[in-house]
XYZ file of C-alpha atoms in Angstrom:
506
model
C 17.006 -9.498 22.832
C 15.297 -11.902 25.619
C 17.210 -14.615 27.226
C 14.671 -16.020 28.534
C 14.971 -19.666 27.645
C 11.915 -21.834 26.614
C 11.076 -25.683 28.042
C 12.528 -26.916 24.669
C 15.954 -24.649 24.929
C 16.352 -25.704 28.409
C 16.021 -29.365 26.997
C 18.243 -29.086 24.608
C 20.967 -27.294 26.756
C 20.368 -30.382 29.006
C 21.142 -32.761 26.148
C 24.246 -30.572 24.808
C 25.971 -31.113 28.621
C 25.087 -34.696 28.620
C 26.911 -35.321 25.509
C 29.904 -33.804 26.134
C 29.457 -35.302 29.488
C 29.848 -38.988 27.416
C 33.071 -37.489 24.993
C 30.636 -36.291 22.244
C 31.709 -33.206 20.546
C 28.635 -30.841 19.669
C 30.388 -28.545 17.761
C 33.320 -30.963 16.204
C 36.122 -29.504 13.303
C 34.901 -28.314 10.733
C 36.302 -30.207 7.775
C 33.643 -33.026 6.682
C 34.525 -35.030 3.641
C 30.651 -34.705 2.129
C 30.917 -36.503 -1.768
C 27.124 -36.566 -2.637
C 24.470 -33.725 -2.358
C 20.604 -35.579 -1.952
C 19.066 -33.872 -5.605
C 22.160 -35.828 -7.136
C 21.886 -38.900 -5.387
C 17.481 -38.920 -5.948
C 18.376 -38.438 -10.100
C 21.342 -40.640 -10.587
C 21.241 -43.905 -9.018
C 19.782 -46.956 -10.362
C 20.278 -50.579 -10.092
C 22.491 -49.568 -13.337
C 25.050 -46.832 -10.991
C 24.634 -48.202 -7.810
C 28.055 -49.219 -7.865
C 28.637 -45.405 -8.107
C 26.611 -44.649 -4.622
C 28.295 -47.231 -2.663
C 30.096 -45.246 -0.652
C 28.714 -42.186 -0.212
C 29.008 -39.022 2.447
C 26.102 -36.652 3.117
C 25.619 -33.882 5.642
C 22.404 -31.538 6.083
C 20.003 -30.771 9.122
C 17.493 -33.046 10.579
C 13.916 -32.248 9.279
C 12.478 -35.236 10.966
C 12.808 -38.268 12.772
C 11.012 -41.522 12.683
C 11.951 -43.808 15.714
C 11.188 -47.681 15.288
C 13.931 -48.830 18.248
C 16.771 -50.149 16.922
C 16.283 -48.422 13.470
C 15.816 -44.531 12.515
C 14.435 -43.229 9.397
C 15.733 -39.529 9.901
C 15.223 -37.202 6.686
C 18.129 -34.780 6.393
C 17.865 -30.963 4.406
C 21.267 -30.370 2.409
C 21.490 -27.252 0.677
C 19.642 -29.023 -2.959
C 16.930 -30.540 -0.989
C 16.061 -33.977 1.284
C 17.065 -37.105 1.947
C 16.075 -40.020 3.567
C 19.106 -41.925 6.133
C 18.128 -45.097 7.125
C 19.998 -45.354 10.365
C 20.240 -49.006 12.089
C 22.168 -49.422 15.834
C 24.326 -52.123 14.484
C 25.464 -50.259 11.836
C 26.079 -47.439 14.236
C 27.912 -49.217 16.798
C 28.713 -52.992 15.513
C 30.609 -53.801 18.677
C 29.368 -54.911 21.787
C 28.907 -51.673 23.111
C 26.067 -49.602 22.110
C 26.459 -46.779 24.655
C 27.295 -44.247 21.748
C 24.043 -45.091 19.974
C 22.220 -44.206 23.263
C 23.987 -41.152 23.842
C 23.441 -39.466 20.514
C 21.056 -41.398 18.636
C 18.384 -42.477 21.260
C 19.097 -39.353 23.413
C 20.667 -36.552 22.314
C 18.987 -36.084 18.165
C 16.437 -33.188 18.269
C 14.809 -31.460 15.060
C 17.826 -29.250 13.505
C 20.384 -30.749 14.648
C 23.333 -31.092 11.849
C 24.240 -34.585 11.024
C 26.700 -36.266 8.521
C 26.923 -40.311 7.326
C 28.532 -42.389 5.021
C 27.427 -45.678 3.806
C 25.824 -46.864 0.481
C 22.138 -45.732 -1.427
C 19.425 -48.016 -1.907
C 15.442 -47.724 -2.471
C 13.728 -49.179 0.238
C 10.561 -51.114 0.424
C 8.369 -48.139 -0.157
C 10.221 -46.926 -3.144
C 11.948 -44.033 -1.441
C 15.625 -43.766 -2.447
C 17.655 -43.670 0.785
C 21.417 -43.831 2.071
C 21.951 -46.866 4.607
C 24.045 -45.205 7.313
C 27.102 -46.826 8.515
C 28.422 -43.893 10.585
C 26.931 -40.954 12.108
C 28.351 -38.080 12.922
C 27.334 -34.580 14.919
C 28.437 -31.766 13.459
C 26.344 -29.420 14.929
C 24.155 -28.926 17.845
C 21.105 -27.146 17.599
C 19.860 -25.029 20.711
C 16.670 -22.992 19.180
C 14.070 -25.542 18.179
C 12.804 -24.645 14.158
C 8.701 -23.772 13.605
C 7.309 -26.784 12.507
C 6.330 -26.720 9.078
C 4.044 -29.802 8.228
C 4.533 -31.608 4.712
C 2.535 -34.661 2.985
C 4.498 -37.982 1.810
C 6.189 -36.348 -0.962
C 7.859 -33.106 0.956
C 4.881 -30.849 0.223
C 4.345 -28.370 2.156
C 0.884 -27.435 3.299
C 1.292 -25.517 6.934
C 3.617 -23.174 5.882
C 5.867 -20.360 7.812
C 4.176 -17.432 6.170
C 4.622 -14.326 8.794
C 6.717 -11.778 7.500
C 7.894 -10.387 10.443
C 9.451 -13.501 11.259
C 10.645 -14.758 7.800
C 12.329 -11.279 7.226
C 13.699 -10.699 10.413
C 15.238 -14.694 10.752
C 16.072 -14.823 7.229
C 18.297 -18.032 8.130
C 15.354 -19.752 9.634
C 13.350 -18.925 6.876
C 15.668 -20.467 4.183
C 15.693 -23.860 6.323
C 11.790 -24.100 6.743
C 11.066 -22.384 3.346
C 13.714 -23.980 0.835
C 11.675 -22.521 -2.003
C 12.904 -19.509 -0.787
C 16.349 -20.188 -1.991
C 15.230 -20.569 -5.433
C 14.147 -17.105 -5.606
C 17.722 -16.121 -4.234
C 19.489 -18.515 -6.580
C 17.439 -16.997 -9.545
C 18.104 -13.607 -8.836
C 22.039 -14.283 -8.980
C 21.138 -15.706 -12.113
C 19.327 -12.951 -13.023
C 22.219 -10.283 -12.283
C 25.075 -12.220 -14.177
C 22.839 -12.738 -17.291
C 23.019 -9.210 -17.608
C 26.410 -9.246 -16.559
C 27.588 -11.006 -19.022
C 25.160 -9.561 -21.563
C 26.918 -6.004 -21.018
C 30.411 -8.169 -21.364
C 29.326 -9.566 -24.478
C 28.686 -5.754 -25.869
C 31.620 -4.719 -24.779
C 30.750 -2.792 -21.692
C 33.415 -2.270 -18.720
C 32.378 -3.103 -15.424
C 33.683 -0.817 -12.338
C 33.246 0.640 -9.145
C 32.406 4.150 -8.035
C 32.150 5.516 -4.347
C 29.830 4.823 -1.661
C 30.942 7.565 0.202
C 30.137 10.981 -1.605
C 31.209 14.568 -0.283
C 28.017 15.151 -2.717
C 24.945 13.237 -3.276
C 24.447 13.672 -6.855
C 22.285 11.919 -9.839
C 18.859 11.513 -8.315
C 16.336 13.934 -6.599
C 16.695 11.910 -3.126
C 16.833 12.406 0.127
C 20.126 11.034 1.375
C 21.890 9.654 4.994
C 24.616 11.514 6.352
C 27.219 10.140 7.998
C 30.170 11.962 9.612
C 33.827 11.008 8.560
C 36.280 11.634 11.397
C 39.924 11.590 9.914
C 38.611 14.428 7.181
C 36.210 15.811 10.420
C 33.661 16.562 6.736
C 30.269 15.299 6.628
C 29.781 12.387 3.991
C 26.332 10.692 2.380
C 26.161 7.332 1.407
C 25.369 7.774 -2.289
C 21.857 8.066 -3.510
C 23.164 6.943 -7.148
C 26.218 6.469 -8.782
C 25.582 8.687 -12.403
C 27.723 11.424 -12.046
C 31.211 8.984 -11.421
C 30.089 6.982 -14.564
C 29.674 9.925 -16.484
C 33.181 10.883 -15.544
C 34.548 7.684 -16.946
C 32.992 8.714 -20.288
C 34.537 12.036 -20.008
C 37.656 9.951 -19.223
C 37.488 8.069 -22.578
C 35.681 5.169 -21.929
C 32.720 4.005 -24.663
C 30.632 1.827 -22.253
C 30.645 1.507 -18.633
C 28.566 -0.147 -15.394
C 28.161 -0.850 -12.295
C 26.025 -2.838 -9.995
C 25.594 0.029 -7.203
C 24.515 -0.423 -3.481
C 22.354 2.805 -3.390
C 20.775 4.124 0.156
C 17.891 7.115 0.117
C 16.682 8.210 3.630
C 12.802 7.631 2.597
C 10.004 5.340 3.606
C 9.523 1.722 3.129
C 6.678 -0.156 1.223
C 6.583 -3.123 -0.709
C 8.303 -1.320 -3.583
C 10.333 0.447 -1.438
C 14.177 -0.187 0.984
C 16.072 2.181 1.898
C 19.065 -0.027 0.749
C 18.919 -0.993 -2.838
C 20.455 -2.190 -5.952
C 20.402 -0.511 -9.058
C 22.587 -1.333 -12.427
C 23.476 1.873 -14.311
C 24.954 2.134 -17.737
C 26.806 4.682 -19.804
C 27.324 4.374 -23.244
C 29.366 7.229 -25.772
C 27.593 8.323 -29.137
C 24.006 7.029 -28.331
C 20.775 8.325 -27.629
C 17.725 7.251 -25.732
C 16.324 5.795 -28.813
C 18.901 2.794 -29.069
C 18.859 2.632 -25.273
C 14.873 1.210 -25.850
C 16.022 -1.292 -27.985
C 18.806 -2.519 -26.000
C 16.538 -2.440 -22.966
C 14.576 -4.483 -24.901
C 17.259 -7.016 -26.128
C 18.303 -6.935 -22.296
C 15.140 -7.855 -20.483
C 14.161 -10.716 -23.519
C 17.596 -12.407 -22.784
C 16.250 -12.068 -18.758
C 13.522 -13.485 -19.734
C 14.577 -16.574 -21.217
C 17.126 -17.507 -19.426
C 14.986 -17.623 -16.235
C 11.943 -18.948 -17.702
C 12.710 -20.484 -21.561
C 10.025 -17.500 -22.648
C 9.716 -14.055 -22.905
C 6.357 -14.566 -20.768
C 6.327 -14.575 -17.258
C 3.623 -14.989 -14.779
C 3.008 -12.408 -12.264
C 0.862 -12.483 -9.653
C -2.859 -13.298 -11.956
C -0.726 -11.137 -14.936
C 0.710 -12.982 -17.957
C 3.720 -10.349 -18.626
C 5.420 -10.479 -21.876
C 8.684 -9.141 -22.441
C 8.796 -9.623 -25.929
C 9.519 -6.645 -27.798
C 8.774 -4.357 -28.963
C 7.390 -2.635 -25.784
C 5.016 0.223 -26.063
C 5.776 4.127 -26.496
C 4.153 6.897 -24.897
C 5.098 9.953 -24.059
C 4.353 10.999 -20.028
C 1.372 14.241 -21.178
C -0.191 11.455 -23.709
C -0.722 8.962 -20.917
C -1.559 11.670 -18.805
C -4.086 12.759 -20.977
C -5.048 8.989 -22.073
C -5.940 7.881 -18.528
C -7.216 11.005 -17.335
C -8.502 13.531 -20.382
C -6.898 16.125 -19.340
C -3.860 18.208 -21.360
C -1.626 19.613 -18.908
C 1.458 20.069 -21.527
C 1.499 24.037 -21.636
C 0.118 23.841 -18.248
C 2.190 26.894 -15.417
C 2.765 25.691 -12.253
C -0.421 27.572 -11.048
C -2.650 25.351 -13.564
C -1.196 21.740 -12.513
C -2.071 22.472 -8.806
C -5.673 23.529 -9.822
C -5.606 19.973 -11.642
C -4.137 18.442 -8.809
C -6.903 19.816 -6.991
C -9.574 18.756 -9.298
C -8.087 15.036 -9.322
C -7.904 15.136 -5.127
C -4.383 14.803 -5.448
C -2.802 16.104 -2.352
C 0.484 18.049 -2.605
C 3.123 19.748 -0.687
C 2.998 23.809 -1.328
C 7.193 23.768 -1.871
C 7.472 21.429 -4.950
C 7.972 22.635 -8.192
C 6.043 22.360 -11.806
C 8.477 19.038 -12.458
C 7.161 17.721 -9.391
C 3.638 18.140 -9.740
C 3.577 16.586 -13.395
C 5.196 13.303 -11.482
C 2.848 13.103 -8.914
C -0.466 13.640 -11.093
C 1.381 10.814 -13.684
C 1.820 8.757 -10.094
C -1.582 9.243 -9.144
C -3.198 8.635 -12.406
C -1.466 7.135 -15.015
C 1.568 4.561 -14.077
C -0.561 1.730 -12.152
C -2.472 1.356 -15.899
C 0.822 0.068 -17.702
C 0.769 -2.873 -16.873
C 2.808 -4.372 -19.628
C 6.715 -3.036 -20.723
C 5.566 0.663 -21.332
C 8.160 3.420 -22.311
C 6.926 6.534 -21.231
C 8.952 9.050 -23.043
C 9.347 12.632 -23.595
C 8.935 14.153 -20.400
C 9.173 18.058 -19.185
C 12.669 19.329 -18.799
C 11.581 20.708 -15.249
C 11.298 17.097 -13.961
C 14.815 15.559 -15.499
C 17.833 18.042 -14.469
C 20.632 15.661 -15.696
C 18.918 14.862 -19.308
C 19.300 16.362 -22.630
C 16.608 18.482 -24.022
C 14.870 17.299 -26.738
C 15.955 17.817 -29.971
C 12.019 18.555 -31.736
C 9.852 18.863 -29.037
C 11.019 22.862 -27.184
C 10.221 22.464 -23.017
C 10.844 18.656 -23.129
C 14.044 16.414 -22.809
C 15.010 12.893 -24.446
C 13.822 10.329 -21.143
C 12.365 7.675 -21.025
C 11.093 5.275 -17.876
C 10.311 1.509 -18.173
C 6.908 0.757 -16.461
C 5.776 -2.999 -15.989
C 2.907 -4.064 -13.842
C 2.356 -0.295 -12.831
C 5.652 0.236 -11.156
C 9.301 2.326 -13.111
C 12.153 -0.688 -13.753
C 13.977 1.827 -15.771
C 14.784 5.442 -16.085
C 16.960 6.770 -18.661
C 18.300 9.634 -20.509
C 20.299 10.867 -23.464
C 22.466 12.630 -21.263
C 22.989 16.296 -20.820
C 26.474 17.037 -21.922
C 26.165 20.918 -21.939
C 28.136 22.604 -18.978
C 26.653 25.948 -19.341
C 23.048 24.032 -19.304
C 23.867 21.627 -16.547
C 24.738 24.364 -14.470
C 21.733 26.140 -15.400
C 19.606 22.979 -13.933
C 21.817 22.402 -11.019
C 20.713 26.175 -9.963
C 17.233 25.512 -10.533
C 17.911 22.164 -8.120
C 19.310 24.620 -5.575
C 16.278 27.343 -5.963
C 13.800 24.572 -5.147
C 16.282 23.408 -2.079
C 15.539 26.455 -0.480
C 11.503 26.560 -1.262
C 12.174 23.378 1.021
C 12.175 20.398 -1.057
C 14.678 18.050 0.783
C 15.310 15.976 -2.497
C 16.622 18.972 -4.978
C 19.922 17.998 -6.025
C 22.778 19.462 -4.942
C 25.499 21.397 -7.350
C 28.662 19.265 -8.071
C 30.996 21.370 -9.073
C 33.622 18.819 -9.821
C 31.405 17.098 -12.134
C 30.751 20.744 -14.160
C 34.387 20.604 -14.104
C 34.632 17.358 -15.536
C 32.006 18.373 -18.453
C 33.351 21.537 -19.443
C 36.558 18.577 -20.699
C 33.793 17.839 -22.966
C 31.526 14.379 -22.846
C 30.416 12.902 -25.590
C 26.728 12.570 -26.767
C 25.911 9.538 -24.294
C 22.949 7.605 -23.308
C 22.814 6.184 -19.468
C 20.162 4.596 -18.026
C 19.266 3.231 -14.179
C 17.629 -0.048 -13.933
C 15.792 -1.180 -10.749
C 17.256 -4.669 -9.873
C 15.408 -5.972 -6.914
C 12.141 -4.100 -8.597
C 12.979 -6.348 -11.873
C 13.525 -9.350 -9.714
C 9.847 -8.904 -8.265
C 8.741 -8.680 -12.073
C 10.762 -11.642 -13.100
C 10.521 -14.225 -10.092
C 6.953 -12.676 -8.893
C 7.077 -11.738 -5.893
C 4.713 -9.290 -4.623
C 7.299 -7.636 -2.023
C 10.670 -5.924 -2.437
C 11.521 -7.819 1.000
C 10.615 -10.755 -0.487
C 13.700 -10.544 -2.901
C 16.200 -9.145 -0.378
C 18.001 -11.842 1.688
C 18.097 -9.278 4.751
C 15.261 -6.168 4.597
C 15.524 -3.047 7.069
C 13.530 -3.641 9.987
C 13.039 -1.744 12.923
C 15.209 -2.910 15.559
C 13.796 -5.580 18.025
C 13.450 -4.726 21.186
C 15.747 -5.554 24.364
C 14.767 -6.696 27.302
C-alpha cells in the first residue's frame, strides 16, 4: 500500500508532534470512565431527570466542528449515534492559563479525532439537547482525514459515501461515515440468535464440526486446498458441514446444528463469496414434509422479530413470509415457465432443450446437471415469493432419499424467495448400499471432468452402515436470508469484510 502522505496527513502529523511537544498524550490509557451513550441521553432527559444527567461522561469521534472563539459546538459519533458538546475555554481551562485550550482545542482538533467530556446535559437555545463540557479529553488522534459526508440540520444525510470499492474494502470507515450501516450488522446478529434460540426452544443441540476436512463432502463444490505440514496430507477447507452432522445422528443425537463458516473456490457476484455462512440442521424420524413447515414456523418468527410482520420490503417487492409458502415440484415449474416436459427426458434430450432455450452448457456435466441449469435459466428468477420447489431428479441430489411414490425422483426440496435458493433440504439418504451407489456415480462424473462431483467418504459409509435413522437436514443460506430480510441488494452488503482482490503495492 502507498505511503505517500497527502497535504492533510502531513498536517495532521504536524499537529500530533506539536502536542506531544506541549505534554499532550495522543494516544492516552485506555480506560475512560464513559456513563452515558448520546441515543440515551437525546430520549431521557427532561427538565423532570435532569438531575440524572448532571454529571455525565461521553466519548465518540468528532463529526464536526463549529468554531465561535472562545466557545465550540463540536458534534461527537458514539457507537448509538450523535451528540452535540458545547465546549467553552473557561470551562476547559478555568485558571489563568489557557495554553492547554490552545494546544488542543484551538490547534490540534481535526475531523475524527476521538474525544471524551464530562459535565452536565442541557437543551440549548435552538432546542438541541447538548452536554456542557467541563473537561476534554484526547483519546485518540486521528492521522487519515474521513470522506466528508454532508448532512442537513437534523443528521440527514444527503451526499453520501456510496462507492463500493471503498465501503467494502475500508469497512471501518464505512461504519463511521455510514452509521446506518451498523443497523444492518446489528440486525443480522439479531437475525442469527432468533433462530438460535428458536432451534433451543425445540430442543435442538448446537455444535461444531471441522473446518479442516481430509474430504470435502455434502455439496457438489469446488473446494480450496490447503496443505497441512505436521500430517505432510493435503486438507480442504470444508465446502459444507452435512456429513459430520449426520454422524451425530448416527451417534444418537435427535436434533443437531451448526452455524458453519463454509468456503467454495468459485466466482463472486452479488449472490455470491467465496466465504459464507450457512446454518444446517439434522433432525431423527422426520421427513422433508415437516421440514416445510418448520421452515415456515422459522422464517415467520424471522420475520417478526425484525420487522413486527411477516412482510418485508425488498427492493420495489412486498415479500410475505407468512405461511403457508407455495409447492411445486422442479419439472412443474419447469414446464410452467417454459412449456416444455423434460421429466422422462435422457441426457441426449435435455441438451437438445438446452439448445432450443440458448442455454449454453459444458459437454462434461451430467443429466442432474443439465435439469439445474435449464431450472436456473428459466424458472427460479419467477418465484419471487417463499416457493418450495420439490421433488427433484435423483441424478441431481446424491445425499437425498428417493422418493417414496414418485420412481427416478428423491424427497428435496429448495426455498426460493425473490428468485434466488435460501434453503435446500432433504429427507436424508440413510441407505449405505445406495449412498455408495451415488457416491460412485459422483466419482464417474469426476472423471468426465466436472470439478464439483463429490468425492467418496468412506468413513461416513462407515458411519451409515451403524445405521441412521430416517432424518430430515436441511442447509439454509444465512447472509442470502439476511439480503431477503434487511434488503440489501448485495451479499457484500451484509458481510462486515467481503473478498476483494488484493490492493496493490507500491
Amino acid at each position: 500500500m502507498s505511503q505517500h502522505l497527502s497535504e492533510q496527513e502531513i498536517i495532521r502529523r504536524e499537529k500530533l508532534a506539536k502536542l506531544r511537544e506541549a505534554g499532550i498524550e495522543p494516544y492516552p490509557a485506555p480506560l475512560y470512565p464513559v456513563n452515558q451513550y448520546s441515543a440515551d441521553i437525546k430520549a431521557g432527559f427532561t427538565e423532570e431527570t435532569k438531575d440524572a444527567y448532571a454529571n455525565v461522561c461521553v466519548a465518540g469521534r468528532i463529526m464536526s466542528i463549529n468554531d465561535k472563539g472562545k466557545v465550540f459546538f463540536i458534534k461527537i459519533q458514539d457507537s448509538k449515534g450523535i451528540i452535540q458538546l458545547y465546549v467553552r475555554r473557561d470551562d476547559i481551562c478555568p485558571e489563568e492559563d489557557k495554553s492547554y485550550w490552545d494546544n488542543l482545542v484551538k490547534h490540534g482538533l481535526d475531523l475524527g479525532d476521538i474525544i471524551g467530556v464530562t459535565g452536565f446535559v442541557f437543551i440549548t437555545k435552538t432546542g438541541e439537547t447538548s452536554v456542557h463540557a467541563q473537561t476534554l479529553t484526547l483519546l485518540t488522534k486521528s492521522l487519515k482525514p474521513l470522506p466528508v459526508v454532508k448532512r442537513d440540520e437534523e443528521g440527514n444525510v444527503f451526499d453520501a459515501v456510496t462507492d463500493p470499492e471503498f465501503r467494502y474494502r475500508q469497512r471501518y470507515a464505512d461504519l463511521i461515515i455510514n452509521p446506518e450501516v451498523k443497523e444492518v450488522f446489528a440486525k443480522r446478529t439479531l437475525l442469527v440468535n432468533t433462530i438460535r434460540q428458536f432451534l433451543n426452544d425445540k430442543g435442538a443441540l448446537e455444535v461444531d464440526t471441522p473446518v479442516l476436512q481430509s474430504i470435502p463432502g455434502g455439496a457438489a463444490a469446488r473446494p480450496f486446498i490447503t496443505h497441512h505440514n505436521a500430517l505432510d496430507v493435503p486438507f480442504y477447507l470444508r465446502i459444507a458441514n452435512e456429513l459430520y452432522l449426520k454422524r451425530l445422528i448416527v451417534g444418537g443425537f435427535d436434533w443437531v446444528y451448526e452455524f458453519s463458516r463454509n468456503f467454495r473456490n468459485e466466482g463472486m457476484d452479488r449472490t455470491h463469496n467465496p466465504e459464507f455462512t450457512i446454518l444446517e440442521w439434522y433432525t431423527a424420524y422426520k421427513d422433508y414434509f415437516w421440514m416445510m413447515e418448520i421452515t415456515e414456523q422459522l422464517l415467520e418468527r424471522v420475520a417478526i422479530a425484525l420487522h413486527g410482520t411477516t412482510d418485508v420490503q425488498l427492493g420495489d417487492k412486498m415479500i410475505s413470509y407468512k405461511a403457508p409458502f407455495k409447492r411445486i415440484s422442479i419439472f412443474d415449474a419447469i414446464k410452467e415457465n417454459t412449456g416444455i416436459d423434460i421429466s422422462d427426458m435422457d441426457e441426449a434430450g435435455l441438451r437438445d432443450v438446452c439448445k432450443q432455450l440458448h442455454i449454453d452448457v459444458p459437454g462434461n456435466i451430467g443429466k442432474g446437471k443439465l435439469i439445474d441449469e435449464i431450472f436456473g435459466a428459466t424458472s427460479e428468477h419467477n418465484y419471487i415469493q417463499p416457493t418450495f420447489i420439490i421433488d427433484y431428479p435423483v441424478e441431481m441430489s446424491p445425499l437425498t432419499k428417493k422418493h417414496r411414490s414418485k420412481a427416478g425422483l428423491v424427497e428435496r426440496f429448495e426455498l426460493m424467495v425473490n428468485g434466488k435458493e435460501v434453503a435446500n433440504a432433504y429427507s436424508e439418504l440413510n441407505d449405505p448400499v445406495d449412498q455408495r451407489e451415488r457416491f460412485e456415480e459422483q466419482v464417474k462424473l469426476m472423471e468426465r471432468g466436472d470439478d464439483e462431483a463429490m468425492f467418496i467418504d468412506h468413513d461416513f459409509l462407515r458411519a451409515l452402515e451403524y445405521g441412521m435413522p430416517p432424518t430430515s437436514g436441511i442447509g439454509i443460506g444465512i447472509d442470502r436470508l439476511c439480503m431477503m430480510m434487511l434488503n440489501q441488494v448485495s451479499i457484500q452488503d451484509v458481510l462486515l469484510f467481503p473478498q476483494m482482490r488484493p490492493e496493490k503495492m507500491d
